[in-house]
Amino acid sequence: MLSSFKPTWMVESIYQITPEQLKKANIKAILTDLDNTLIAWNNPEATEETIRWIKLMKKNDIKVVILSNNSNKRVKRVASILELDFIPNALKPLTLGFKKAIKEYSFPREEWLMVGDQIITDIKGANNAGFKSVLVKPILDSDAWNTRLNRFVELKIMNYLIKNDSEMKWRDTIHGRRINE
């Protein structure tokens, strides 16, 4: 049962994901969580690193779409700054937002990748929808009040998965070496 929370890959940061890695995995489009994945949850501004990463993806014809449980107003504000499409109110881990992405864009589910910092919403949702996924470490150690409970439960699930699955290791790239080995 807990295997439904297992990501396809684990990398420390979204910025470690490159177009070359994605092409090797036949990924042509990315759904990315917003808060603590693409930007800090408490800051609507993007860093230069975020902007460079998005430009790199666009330059390599990799579609990037924000998939967030946040409201339209919150996501639209950031998406307009980053010049990205977005799907708000996604209700992850339900599959509604994932299905909307398939319907709105011309990529089959096998060519999508979900990137997020929460296994309960982002990774479970991707698995429910049949998408590949990357778990990243949160940008900040702090969270909004509504995420703190999830983090407590996630810690228990992650500890179980790491203990019982040798593939549950942080890597430097999606296909790369394990960190701290």
GROMACS .gro file of C-alpha atoms in nm:
model
  181
    1MET     CA    1   0.000   0.000   0.000
    2LEU     CA    2   0.275   0.250   0.085
    3SER     CA    3   0.433   0.183  -0.253
    4SER     CA    4   0.174   0.420  -0.398
    5PHE     CA    5   0.380   0.700  -0.237
    6LYS     CA    6   0.707   0.593  -0.400
    7PRO     CA    7   0.851   0.840  -0.653
    8THR     CA    8   1.010   0.724  -0.976
    9TRP     CA    9   1.321   0.927  -0.886
   10MET     CA   10   1.449   1.141  -0.598
   11VAL     CA   11   1.675   1.442  -0.659
   12GLU     CA   12   1.756   1.720  -0.417
   13SER     CA   13   1.635   2.006  -0.637
   14ILE     CA   14   1.432   2.069  -0.949
   15TYR     CA   15   1.739   2.247  -1.089
   16GLN     CA   16   1.925   1.916  -1.109
   17ILE     CA   17   1.679   1.795  -1.372
   18THR     CA   18   1.817   1.864  -1.720
   19PRO     CA   19   1.674   1.841  -2.071
   20GLU     CA   20   1.923   1.565  -2.151
   21GLN     CA   21   1.796   1.351  -1.863
   22LEU     CA   22   1.436   1.413  -1.967
   23LYS     CA   23   1.499   1.324  -2.330
   24LYS     CA   24   1.669   1.001  -2.218
   25ALA     CA   25   1.351   0.915  -2.024
   26ASN     CA   26   1.126   1.023  -2.317
   27ILE     CA   27   0.983   1.311  -2.111
   28LYS     CA   28   0.853   1.605  -2.313
   29ALA     CA   29   0.648   1.788  -2.051
   30ILE     CA   30   0.677   1.867  -1.682
   31LEU     CA   31   0.406   1.928  -1.428
   32THR     CA   32   0.565   2.106  -1.136
   33ASP     CA   33   0.427   2.182  -0.796
   34LEU     CA   34   0.457   2.547  -0.700
   35ASP     CA   35   0.529   2.600  -0.331
   36ASN     CA   36   0.863   2.470  -0.202
   37THR     CA   37   0.931   2.301  -0.537
   38LEU     CA   38   0.955   2.584  -0.790
   39ILE     CA   39   0.953   2.878  -0.548
   40ALA     CA   40   0.963   2.925  -0.171
   41TRP     CA   41   0.614   2.890  -0.025
   42ASN     CA   42   0.629   3.228   0.149
   43ASN     CA   43   0.767   3.430  -0.143
   44PRO     CA   44   0.584   3.483  -0.474
   45GLU     CA   45   0.904   3.587  -0.650
   46ALA     CA   46   1.116   3.349  -0.853
   47THR     CA   47   1.490   3.329  -0.812
   48GLU     CA   48   1.731   3.378  -1.100
   49GLU     CA   49   1.801   3.005  -1.080
   50THR     CA   50   1.431   2.930  -1.132
   51ILE     CA   51   1.412   3.163  -1.430
   52ARG     CA   52   1.727   3.011  -1.587
   53TRP     CA   53   1.590   2.657  -1.538
   54ILE     CA   54   1.257   2.744  -1.701
   55LYS     CA   55   1.433   2.915  -1.994
   56LEU     CA   56   1.653   2.607  -2.039
   57MET     CA   57   1.347   2.382  -2.052
   58LYS     CA   58   1.173   2.609  -2.302
   59LYS     CA   59   1.487   2.632  -2.519
   60ASN     CA   60   1.486   2.251  -2.535
   61ASP     CA   61   1.114   2.230  -2.620
   62ILE     CA   62   1.014   2.086  -2.284
   63LYS     CA   63   0.675   2.212  -2.176
   64VAL     CA   64   0.654   2.324  -1.812
   65VAL     CA   65   0.313   2.360  -1.647
   66ILE     CA   66   0.248   2.448  -1.283
   67LEU     CA   67   0.010   2.200  -1.117
   68SER     CA   68  -0.090   2.334  -0.779
   69ASN     CA   69  -0.352   2.284  -0.512
   70ASN     CA   70  -0.340   2.661  -0.456
   71SER     CA   71  -0.609   2.901  -0.572
   72ASN     CA   72  -0.623   3.046  -0.921
   73LYS     CA   73  -0.526   3.391  -0.788
   74ARG     CA   74  -0.211   3.264  -0.612
   75VAL     CA   75  -0.090   3.043  -0.896
   76LYS     CA   76  -0.173   3.293  -1.171
   77ARG     CA   77   0.035   3.561  -1.001
   78VAL     CA   78   0.348   3.345  -1.008
   79ALA     CA   79   0.276   3.180  -1.344
   80SER     CA   80   0.243   3.518  -1.514
   81ILE     CA   81   0.584   3.625  -1.379
   82LEU     CA   82   0.740   3.299  -1.500
   83GLU     CA   83   0.541   3.295  -1.825
   84LEU     CA   84   0.414   2.944  -1.758
   85ASP     CA   85   0.081   2.775  -1.808
   86PHE     CA   86  -0.085   2.654  -1.492
   87ILE     CA   87  -0.356   2.434  -1.348
   88PRO     CA   88  -0.478   2.562  -1.009
   89ASN     CA   89  -0.708   2.392  -0.758
   90ALA     CA   90  -0.567   2.057  -0.874
   91LEU     CA   91  -0.686   1.864  -0.567
   92LYS     CA   92  -0.375   1.645  -0.562
   93PRO     CA   93  -0.354   1.352  -0.488
   94LEU     CA   94  -0.674   1.318  -0.689
   95THR     CA   95  -0.618   1.284  -1.063
   96LEU     CA   96  -0.832   1.579  -1.176
   97GLY     CA   97  -0.539   1.812  -1.248
   98PHE     CA   98  -0.336   1.541  -1.419
   99LYS     CA   99  -0.628   1.453  -1.647
  100LYS     CA  100  -0.672   1.821  -1.728
  101ALA     CA  101  -0.306   1.842  -1.834
  102ILE     CA  102  -0.347   1.545  -2.070
  103LYS     CA  103  -0.664   1.696  -2.214
  104GLU     CA  104  -0.525   2.049  -2.260
  105TYR     CA  105  -0.182   1.962  -2.396
  106SER     CA  106  -0.078   1.722  -2.670
  107PHE     CA  107   0.134   1.486  -2.462
  108PRO     CA  108   0.034   1.135  -2.355
  109ARG     CA  109   0.082   1.048  -1.986
  110GLU     CA  110   0.403   0.855  -2.065
  111GLU     CA  111   0.568   1.181  -2.177
  112TRP     CA  112   0.481   1.377  -1.861
  113LEU     CA  113   0.683   1.407  -1.542
  114MET     CA  114   0.545   1.537  -1.212
  115VAL     CA  115   0.799   1.718  -0.992
  116GLY     CA  116   0.706   1.795  -0.634
  117ASP     CA  117   0.823   1.814  -0.275
  118GLN     CA  118   0.539   1.620  -0.110
  119ILE     CA  119   0.477   1.248  -0.139
  120ILE     CA  120   0.121   1.272  -0.006
  121THR     CA  121   0.003   1.514  -0.274
  122ASP     CA  122   0.248   1.534  -0.565
  123ILE     CA  123   0.390   1.182  -0.579
  124LYS     CA  124   0.074   0.996  -0.476
  125GLY     CA  125  -0.120   1.203  -0.730
  126ALA     CA  126   0.130   1.124  -1.006
  127ASN     CA  127   0.115   0.755  -0.922
  128ASN     CA  128  -0.265   0.761  -0.914
  129ALA     CA  129  -0.262   0.918  -1.263
  130GLY     CA  130   0.008   0.688  -1.404
  131PHE     CA  131   0.272   0.963  -1.439
  132LYS     CA  132   0.644   0.934  -1.371
  133SER     CA  133   0.752   1.149  -1.078
  134VAL     CA  134   1.047   1.317  -0.913
  135LEU     CA  135   1.049   1.394  -0.543
  136VAL     CA  136   1.262   1.697  -0.457
  137LYS     CA  137   1.361   1.832  -0.119
  138PRO     CA  138   1.157   2.136  -0.013
  139ILE     CA  139   1.323   2.471  -0.091
  140LEU     CA  140   1.262   2.586   0.267
  141ASP     CA  141   1.262   2.389   0.590
  142SER     CA  142   0.947   2.572   0.700
  143ASP     CA  143   0.596   2.521   0.562
  144ALA     CA  144   0.259   2.687   0.559
  145TRP     CA  145   0.037   2.572   0.846
  146ASN     CA  146  -0.172   2.350   0.617
  147THR     CA  147   0.135   2.155   0.502
  148ARG     CA  148   0.280   2.079   0.845
  149LEU     CA  149   0.048   1.785   0.913
  150ASN     CA  150   0.134   1.635   0.575
  151ARG     CA  151   0.505   1.661   0.657
  152PHE     CA  152   0.456   1.469   0.982
  153VAL     CA  153   0.276   1.186   0.802
  154GLU     CA  154   0.524   1.199   0.512
  155LEU     CA  155   0.816   1.150   0.747
  156LYS     CA  156   0.665   0.821   0.869
  157ILE     CA  157   0.599   0.703   0.512
  158MET     CA  158   0.944   0.808   0.387
  159ASN     CA  159   1.117   0.632   0.676
  160TYR     CA  160   0.928   0.312   0.592
  161LEU     CA  161   1.001   0.337   0.219
  162ILE     CA  162   1.371   0.416   0.270
  163LYS     CA  163   1.409   0.127   0.515
  164ASN     CA  164   1.235  -0.123   0.287
  165ASP     CA  165   1.342  -0.014  -0.062
  166SER     CA  166   1.707   0.020  -0.163
  167GLU     CA  167   1.609   0.240  -0.460
  168MET     CA  168   1.477   0.512  -0.228
  169LYS     CA  169   1.795   0.723  -0.234
  170TRP     CA  170   1.862   1.086  -0.315
  171ARG     CA  171   2.048   1.119  -0.644
  172ASP     CA  172   2.237   1.398  -0.814
  173THR     CA  173   2.029   1.352  -1.135
  174ILE     CA  174   1.730   1.137  -1.222
  175HIS     CA  175   1.959   0.871  -1.371
  176GLY     CA  176   2.266   0.959  -1.167
  177ARG     CA  177   2.463   0.836  -0.878
  178ARG     CA  178   2.329   0.814  -0.529
  179ILE     CA  179   2.432   1.096  -0.300
  180ASN     CA  180   2.651   1.010   0.002
  181GLU     CA  181   2.774   0.679  -0.135
   0.00000   0.00000   0.00000
